[in-house]
């Protein structure tokens, strides 16, 4: 065979191993197929219960646009926008979303729609069956009567107390005039007439019909009334309400809400927008009124100043009898007038700066800054605009929080910084204006020096006229702004424009039966799968022959299937059970490992194990019986002189045994040999009396003589020894063994003990070591075939003795 053929064989072998490995994994889970079906039935049943106890949920959506105000309600004095201090800014959409989702706004909606009181009718059939026939108290009603409840409840408690009440009761209508009141929580039943005042745990109420009960077929029907606290409803609706921008930089918002009643979801969204707009309009009106009050105060001051100046002018003209000062100035005053006009304008601007500085210095901490001076100072205008915008945001947050709110504290810090910047800017503007005024005054003085010849009274008249012009300009300006403020008060518009009113989808979005059934089916498969995987992961026991082969590269001479009979089993000649066939196979395999050149002596077979209770005595008794049935003269040596158990299987024990033979030189091997009556050709030397020093006894020379006698007189000598890892007895005797059968009990021995067996094999402490796996459940094994012989129908097969939880089949 060439190299290519070898490679192909290796690849084919790897493929077969991979296929077997995958099949082993599949088979490991398929063995528990009944548990998978049971889990599926349970999970699908739970889904069925959930579907029967879940109300339909409908989704309503609405679309609004948050207006981009350039002024409007940006500050209390937005009417002074012509002074360039009130530049518009884009509304913070995220802030508006938080306001729309605020608990205070949702609370207003819940109260306005009376959502804290809910009426249900039409009891669920499954709930009715569980409550009526099984005595449970599910009390599940499927229909919510939102638009027109069948009854009306009048409360004799305050709204504030009602809004904190939580109760649930059933009104069972007996006739058009009578009903039964059942308090679910208090388990109290009482009979009443409609219109009668009754007492409850939350106060007195009067129940009246809201429609024709008999005509609506509500007689002998139950109505569930559920009263919830406003706080709990606000929390519930705030979680269900979803508000998102249409796109990343859009002012258009999508509002979504799910509820069991289409109309209620729609009303909630529409009322939410309505309350939001009402609140925005109220804020705007309040701010506009503040502006109007400020303008009125300034008008009173300017009016008084103007009256005083007019009286002064009248007094001077009367005293000097001057009628027209301008006509008397002549052409030499023309240039002076130009300078005077400039001085008037400069003084006017300076006066504006002064009363704004006065306002800034004396304003309340929650007031805005009203004026700019029409200058080209963009930095100051920007600072004032930021200040007014922050002040507006602060007032909005104060509607739903306090000064201690971290956001309000942060805004106050920014306002203080901007206030200092604005004051410094105003000081700079005043200084600049005074420098300009001084320059104009100096220039006017030069011109006035040419008029020294003019009468003294002319100069006084000019001064008075100059003051009149300044005051008149300010007075007319404030009158104009007062009218604009009045107009603003009359045309306050909402903050949100409704694009699409709330509308519900035709089909419910929950519960989704297909999705729930799919999830239930997945969980029904995952739960047993994870359980089996976890159990397998945490399991440290040896279960199958394959578990041993994965760790140990030691010949396995056979495996004994699980034996479930409560009686002690001993193979018989006409026994064809799976256990009997396994021992016959063991007998056959044993002939291969015991072949040697010396055929004159019998073969000595040691049976040992790692720990006790792995079935050494069971293997010893039945292997010896199998050899005896084959016509081989067989002797069992009970060398486990610490805890002998051979008698439990053979039912025979000599009066004296091996320990007696070792101690007493007068006793011969024949005297301690006993024939097993139930099995021809089978003999036993019992262990004898239990000695206090078994290890020392087994080192006696008499032990060697006993083995020599046994090998000369018997074809097979089967030695039942002690557990190897617990005592040294087996190691002391191992030099007399031709073969050591090391028993590993499935579902009992820890896999970590296999490493101990591996070290024994490699260190060659036991001669001709071979493994035997005992108590294997072949139905759980990954072996091929159906076990040994015809055994599952024999009298020794106990598969019918399965407990109920293992699904009898």
mmCIF file of N, CA and C in Angstrom, residues 657-732:
data_model
loop_
_atom_site.group_PDB
_atom_site.id
_atom_site.type_symbol
_atom_site.label_atom_id
_atom_site.label_comp_id
_atom_site.label_asym_id
_atom_site.label_seq_id
_atom_site.Cartn_x
_atom_site.Cartn_y
_atom_site.Cartn_z
ATOM 1 N N UNK A 657 -11.331 -21.144 58.192
ATOM 2 C CA UNK A 657 -10.937 -20.553 56.935
ATOM 3 C C UNK A 657 -9.455 -20.269 56.860
ATOM 4 N N UNK A 658 -9.090 -19.351 55.973
ATOM 5 C CA UNK A 658 -7.690 -19.077 55.649
ATOM 6 C C UNK A 658 -6.925 -18.549 56.860
ATOM 7 N N UNK A 659 -7.535 -17.655 57.635
ATOM 8 C CA UNK A 659 -6.828 -17.132 58.808
ATOM 9 C C UNK A 659 -6.555 -18.229 59.818
ATOM 10 N N UNK A 660 -7.491 -19.140 59.949
ATOM 11 C CA UNK A 660 -7.275 -20.271 60.854
ATOM 12 C C UNK A 660 -6.144 -21.164 60.343
ATOM 13 N N UNK A 661 -6.092 -21.369 59.026
ATOM 14 C CA UNK A 661 -5.047 -22.180 58.400
ATOM 15 C C UNK A 661 -3.672 -21.560 58.630
ATOM 16 N N UNK A 662 -3.573 -20.242 58.490
ATOM 17 C CA UNK A 662 -2.274 -19.582 58.636
ATOM 18 C C UNK A 662 -1.770 -19.676 60.078
ATOM 19 N N UNK A 663 -2.675 -19.539 61.013
ATOM 20 C CA UNK A 663 -2.283 -19.514 62.427
ATOM 21 C C UNK A 663 -1.987 -20.927 62.953
ATOM 22 N N UNK A 664 -2.821 -21.868 62.557
ATOM 23 C CA UNK A 664 -2.729 -23.238 63.102
ATOM 24 C C UNK A 664 -1.986 -24.130 62.116
ATOM 25 N N UNK A 665 -0.812 -24.588 62.492
ATOM 26 C CA UNK A 665 0.007 -25.412 61.621
ATOM 27 C C UNK A 665 -0.599 -26.796 61.385
ATOM 28 N N UNK A 666 -1.536 -27.188 62.240
ATOM 29 C CA UNK A 666 -2.121 -28.523 62.144
ATOM 30 C C UNK A 666 -3.217 -28.598 61.084
ATOM 31 N N UNK A 667 -3.721 -27.460 60.689
ATOM 32 C CA UNK A 667 -4.827 -27.435 59.720
ATOM 33 C C UNK A 667 -4.261 -27.567 58.315
ATOM 34 N N UNK A 668 -4.896 -28.424 57.509
ATOM 35 C CA UNK A 668 -4.480 -28.627 56.116
ATOM 36 C C UNK A 668 -5.431 -27.889 55.186
ATOM 37 N N UNK A 669 -5.016 -27.632 53.919
ATOM 38 C CA UNK A 669 -5.892 -26.952 52.969
ATOM 39 C C UNK A 669 -7.205 -27.699 52.750
ATOM 40 N N UNK A 670 -7.142 -29.055 52.799
ATOM 41 C CA UNK A 670 -8.351 -29.806 52.560
ATOM 42 C C UNK A 670 -9.395 -29.538 53.642
ATOM 43 N N UNK A 671 -8.932 -29.259 54.840
ATOM 44 C CA UNK A 671 -9.851 -29.063 55.950
ATOM 45 C C UNK A 671 -10.630 -27.729 55.858
ATOM 46 N N UNK A 672 -10.090 -26.776 55.163
ATOM 47 C CA UNK A 672 -10.784 -25.482 55.053
ATOM 48 C C UNK A 672 -11.476 -25.328 53.703
ATOM 49 N N UNK A 673 -11.441 -26.383 52.883
ATOM 50 C CA UNK A 673 -12.079 -26.319 51.565
ATOM 51 C C UNK A 673 -13.517 -26.808 51.678
ATOM 52 N N UNK A 674 -14.420 -26.032 51.109
ATOM 53 C CA UNK A 674 -15.845 -26.370 51.150
ATOM 54 C C UNK A 674 -16.394 -26.383 49.729
ATOM 55 N N UNK A 675 -17.154 -27.420 49.386
ATOM 56 C CA UNK A 675 -17.761 -27.507 48.064
ATOM 57 C C UNK A 675 -19.055 -26.690 48.054
ATOM 58 N N UNK A 676 -19.243 -25.951 46.962
ATOM 59 C CA UNK A 676 -20.467 -25.165 46.791
ATOM 60 C C UNK A 676 -21.521 -26.099 46.228
ATOM 61 N N UNK A 677 -22.567 -26.404 46.974
ATOM 62 C CA UNK A 677 -23.536 -27.414 46.533
ATOM 63 C C UNK A 677 -24.332 -27.013 45.306
ATOM 64 N N UNK A 678 -24.561 -25.707 45.126
ATOM 65 C CA UNK A 678 -25.417 -25.274 44.017
ATOM 66 C C UNK A 678 -24.682 -25.211 42.688
ATOM 67 N N UNK A 679 -23.326 -25.306 42.720
ATOM 68 C CA UNK A 679 -22.542 -25.188 41.485
ATOM 69 C C UNK A 679 -21.532 -26.331 41.455
ATOM 70 N N UNK A 680 -21.640 -27.184 40.441
ATOM 71 C CA UNK A 680 -20.705 -28.297 40.290
ATOM 72 C C UNK A 680 -19.322 -27.762 39.915
ATOM 73 N N UNK A 681 -18.273 -28.409 40.449
ATOM 74 C CA UNK A 681 -16.865 -28.056 40.189
ATOM 75 C C UNK A 681 -16.440 -26.768 40.870
ATOM 76 N N UNK A 682 -17.225 -26.215 41.775
ATOM 77 C CA UNK A 682 -16.861 -24.960 42.437
ATOM 78 C C UNK A 682 -16.631 -25.211 43.925
ATOM 79 N N UNK A 683 -15.458 -24.734 44.410
ATOM 80 C CA UNK A 683 -15.073 -24.916 45.798
ATOM 81 C C UNK A 683 -14.662 -23.553 46.363
ATOM 82 N N UNK A 684 -14.681 -23.465 47.680
ATOM 83 C CA UNK A 684 -14.348 -22.190 48.313
ATOM 84 C C UNK A 684 -13.543 -22.411 49.574
ATOM 85 N N UNK A 685 -12.525 -21.574 49.746
ATOM 86 C CA UNK A 685 -11.823 -21.466 51.017
ATOM 87 C C UNK A 685 -12.196 -20.123 51.616
ATOM 88 N N UNK A 686 -13.000 -20.155 52.667
ATOM 89 C CA UNK A 686 -13.477 -18.916 53.273
ATOM 90 C C UNK A 686 -12.336 -18.167 53.949
ATOM 91 N N UNK A 687 -12.566 -16.931 54.273
ATOM 92 C CA UNK A 687 -11.522 -16.093 54.874
ATOM 93 C C UNK A 687 -11.212 -16.485 56.297
ATOM 94 N N UNK A 688 -12.172 -17.081 56.972
ATOM 95 C CA UNK A 688 -11.944 -17.479 58.345
ATOM 96 C C UNK A 688 -12.271 -16.370 59.325
ATOM 97 N N UNK A 689 -11.770 -16.604 60.552
ATOM 98 C CA UNK A 689 -12.028 -15.610 61.592
ATOM 99 C C UNK A 689 -11.279 -14.317 61.284
ATOM 100 N N UNK A 690 -11.933 -13.176 61.594
ATOM 101 C CA UNK A 690 -11.309 -11.871 61.339
ATOM 102 C C UNK A 690 -10.199 -11.654 62.348
ATOM 103 N N UNK A 691 -8.990 -11.404 61.827
ATOM 104 C CA UNK A 691 -7.809 -11.237 62.674
ATOM 105 C C UNK A 691 -7.492 -9.770 62.895
ATOM 106 N N UNK A 692 -6.816 -9.461 64.036
ATOM 107 C CA UNK A 692 -6.464 -8.075 64.292
ATOM 108 C C UNK A 692 -5.276 -7.583 63.477
ATOM 109 N N UNK A 693 -4.470 -8.521 62.888
ATOM 110 C CA UNK A 693 -3.272 -8.132 62.135
ATOM 111 C C UNK A 693 -3.249 -8.803 60.771
ATOM 112 N N UNK A 694 -4.202 -8.434 59.863
ATOM 113 C CA UNK A 694 -4.294 -9.141 58.577
ATOM 114 C C UNK A 694 -3.054 -9.009 57.715
ATOM 115 N N UNK A 695 -2.392 -7.827 57.683
ATOM 116 C CA UNK A 695 -1.224 -7.658 56.832
ATOM 117 C C UNK A 695 -0.102 -8.601 57.246
ATOM 118 N N UNK A 696 0.147 -8.719 58.535
ATOM 119 C CA UNK A 696 1.193 -9.621 59.023
ATOM 120 C C UNK A 696 0.867 -11.075 58.712
ATOM 121 N N UNK A 697 -0.401 -11.450 58.822
ATOM 122 C CA UNK A 697 -0.805 -12.828 58.524
ATOM 123 C C UNK A 697 -0.532 -13.189 57.070
ATOM 124 N N UNK A 698 -0.832 -12.240 56.163
ATOM 125 C CA UNK A 698 -0.684 -12.527 54.736
ATOM 126 C C UNK A 698 0.776 -12.637 54.320
ATOM 127 N N UNK A 699 1.701 -12.192 55.156
ATOM 128 C CA UNK A 699 3.125 -12.311 54.855
ATOM 129 C C UNK A 699 3.688 -13.647 55.345
ATOM 130 N N UNK A 700 2.839 -14.468 55.973
ATOM 131 C CA UNK A 700 3.260 -15.763 56.518
ATOM 132 C C UNK A 700 3.576 -16.725 55.392
ATOM 133 N N UNK A 701 4.547 -17.640 55.627
ATOM 134 C CA UNK A 701 4.959 -18.617 54.622
ATOM 135 C C UNK A 701 3.838 -19.580 54.278
ATOM 136 N N UNK A 702 2.903 -19.751 55.192
ATOM 137 C CA UNK A 702 1.767 -20.644 54.955
ATOM 138 C C UNK A 702 0.901 -20.159 53.802
ATOM 139 N N UNK A 703 0.916 -18.858 53.544
ATOM 140 C CA UNK A 703 0.141 -18.310 52.432
ATOM 141 C C UNK A 703 0.710 -18.821 51.114
ATOM 142 N N UNK A 704 2.053 -18.823 51.018
ATOM 143 C CA UNK A 704 2.690 -19.336 49.796
ATOM 144 C C UNK A 704 2.347 -20.799 49.576
ATOM 145 N N UNK A 705 2.373 -21.575 50.649
ATOM 146 C CA UNK A 705 2.035 -22.993 50.544
ATOM 147 C C UNK A 705 0.585 -23.184 50.099
ATOM 148 N N UNK A 706 -0.279 -22.305 50.593
ATOM 149 C CA UNK A 706 -1.688 -22.416 50.233
ATOM 150 C C UNK A 706 -1.885 -22.141 48.738
ATOM 151 N N UNK A 707 -1.188 -21.150 48.187
ATOM 152 C CA UNK A 707 -1.310 -20.857 46.755
ATOM 153 C C UNK A 707 -0.737 -21.993 45.920
ATOM 154 N N UNK A 708 0.387 -22.577 46.374
ATOM 155 C CA UNK A 708 0.978 -23.690 45.621
ATOM 156 C C UNK A 708 0.025 -24.870 45.583
ATOM 157 N N UNK A 709 -0.623 -25.145 46.724
ATOM 158 C CA UNK A 709 -1.601 -26.246 46.772
ATOM 159 C C UNK A 709 -2.765 -25.960 45.821
ATOM 160 N N UNK A 710 -3.288 -24.742 45.862
ATOM 161 C CA UNK A 710 -4.449 -24.406 45.046
ATOM 162 C C UNK A 710 -4.148 -24.518 43.561
ATOM 163 N N UNK A 711 -2.963 -24.042 43.139
ATOM 164 C CA UNK A 711 -2.632 -24.085 41.722
ATOM 165 C C UNK A 711 -2.411 -25.509 41.218
ATOM 166 N N UNK A 712 -1.944 -26.422 42.098
ATOM 167 C CA UNK A 712 -1.712 -27.806 41.682
ATOM 168 C C UNK A 712 -3.003 -28.602 41.602
ATOM 169 N N UNK A 713 -4.024 -28.233 42.365
ATOM 170 C CA UNK A 713 -5.228 -29.047 42.484
ATOM 171 C C UNK A 713 -6.444 -28.458 41.759
ATOM 172 N N UNK A 714 -6.325 -27.263 41.245
ATOM 173 C CA UNK A 714 -7.492 -26.633 40.589
ATOM 174 C C UNK A 714 -7.070 -25.973 39.283
ATOM 175 N N UNK A 715 -8.041 -25.986 38.333
ATOM 176 C CA UNK A 715 -7.769 -25.342 37.044
ATOM 177 C C UNK A 715 -7.704 -23.812 37.179
ATOM 178 N N UNK A 716 -8.595 -23.253 37.962
ATOM 179 C CA UNK A 716 -8.619 -21.810 38.178
ATOM 180 C C UNK A 716 -8.755 -21.515 39.666
ATOM 181 N N UNK A 717 -7.966 -20.532 40.112
ATOM 182 C CA UNK A 717 -8.049 -20.063 41.492
ATOM 183 C C UNK A 717 -8.453 -18.581 41.441
ATOM 184 N N UNK A 718 -9.666 -18.300 41.864
ATOM 185 C CA UNK A 718 -10.185 -16.925 41.842
ATOM 186 C C UNK A 718 -10.030 -16.352 43.248
ATOM 187 N N UNK A 719 -9.249 -15.277 43.376
ATOM 188 C CA UNK A 719 -8.910 -14.708 44.681
ATOM 189 C C UNK A 719 -9.679 -13.412 44.901
ATOM 190 N N UNK A 720 -10.502 -13.413 45.929
ATOM 191 C CA UNK A 720 -11.231 -12.197 46.321
ATOM 192 C C UNK A 720 -10.353 -11.423 47.308
ATOM 193 N N UNK A 721 -9.870 -10.238 46.878
ATOM 194 C CA UNK A 721 -8.930 -9.465 47.698
ATOM 195 C C UNK A 721 -9.589 -8.178 48.191
ATOM 196 N N UNK A 722 -8.831 -7.509 49.046
ATOM 197 C CA UNK A 722 -9.314 -6.235 49.599
ATOM 198 C C UNK A 722 -9.103 -5.104 48.586
ATOM 199 N N UNK A 723 -9.793 -3.966 48.822
ATOM 200 C CA UNK A 723 -9.637 -2.794 47.955
ATOM 201 C C UNK A 723 -8.192 -2.318 48.003
ATOM 202 N N UNK A 724 -7.606 -2.058 46.813
ATOM 203 C CA UNK A 724 -6.166 -1.831 46.710
ATOM 204 C C UNK A 724 -5.740 -0.520 47.370
ATOM 205 N N UNK A 725 -6.532 0.539 47.212
ATOM 206 C CA UNK A 725 -6.098 1.847 47.704
ATOM 207 C C UNK A 725 -6.286 2.006 49.195
ATOM 208 N N UNK A 726 -6.973 1.075 49.831
ATOM 209 C CA UNK A 726 -7.321 1.248 51.243
ATOM 210 C C UNK A 726 -6.355 0.512 52.173
ATOM 211 N N UNK A 727 -5.878 -0.675 51.742
ATOM 212 C CA UNK A 727 -4.974 -1.479 52.574
ATOM 213 C C UNK A 727 -3.881 -2.075 51.691
ATOM 214 N N UNK A 728 -2.872 -2.658 52.323
ATOM 215 C CA UNK A 728 -1.728 -3.224 51.579
ATOM 216 C C UNK A 728 -1.895 -4.715 51.286
ATOM 217 N N UNK A 729 -3.022 -5.300 51.654
ATOM 218 C CA UNK A 729 -3.194 -6.753 51.540
ATOM 219 C C UNK A 729 -2.972 -7.226 50.109
ATOM 220 N N UNK A 730 -3.598 -6.565 49.145
ATOM 221 C CA UNK A 730 -3.515 -6.999 47.751
ATOM 222 C C UNK A 730 -2.092 -6.882 47.233
ATOM 223 N N UNK A 731 -1.381 -5.809 47.613
ATOM 224 C CA UNK A 731 0.003 -5.644 47.164
ATOM 225 C C UNK A 731 0.893 -6.762 47.704
ATOM 226 N N UNK A 732 0.648 -7.186 48.941
ATOM 227 C CA UNK A 732 1.431 -8.274 49.547
ATOM 228 C C UNK A 732 1.220 -9.579 48.777
#
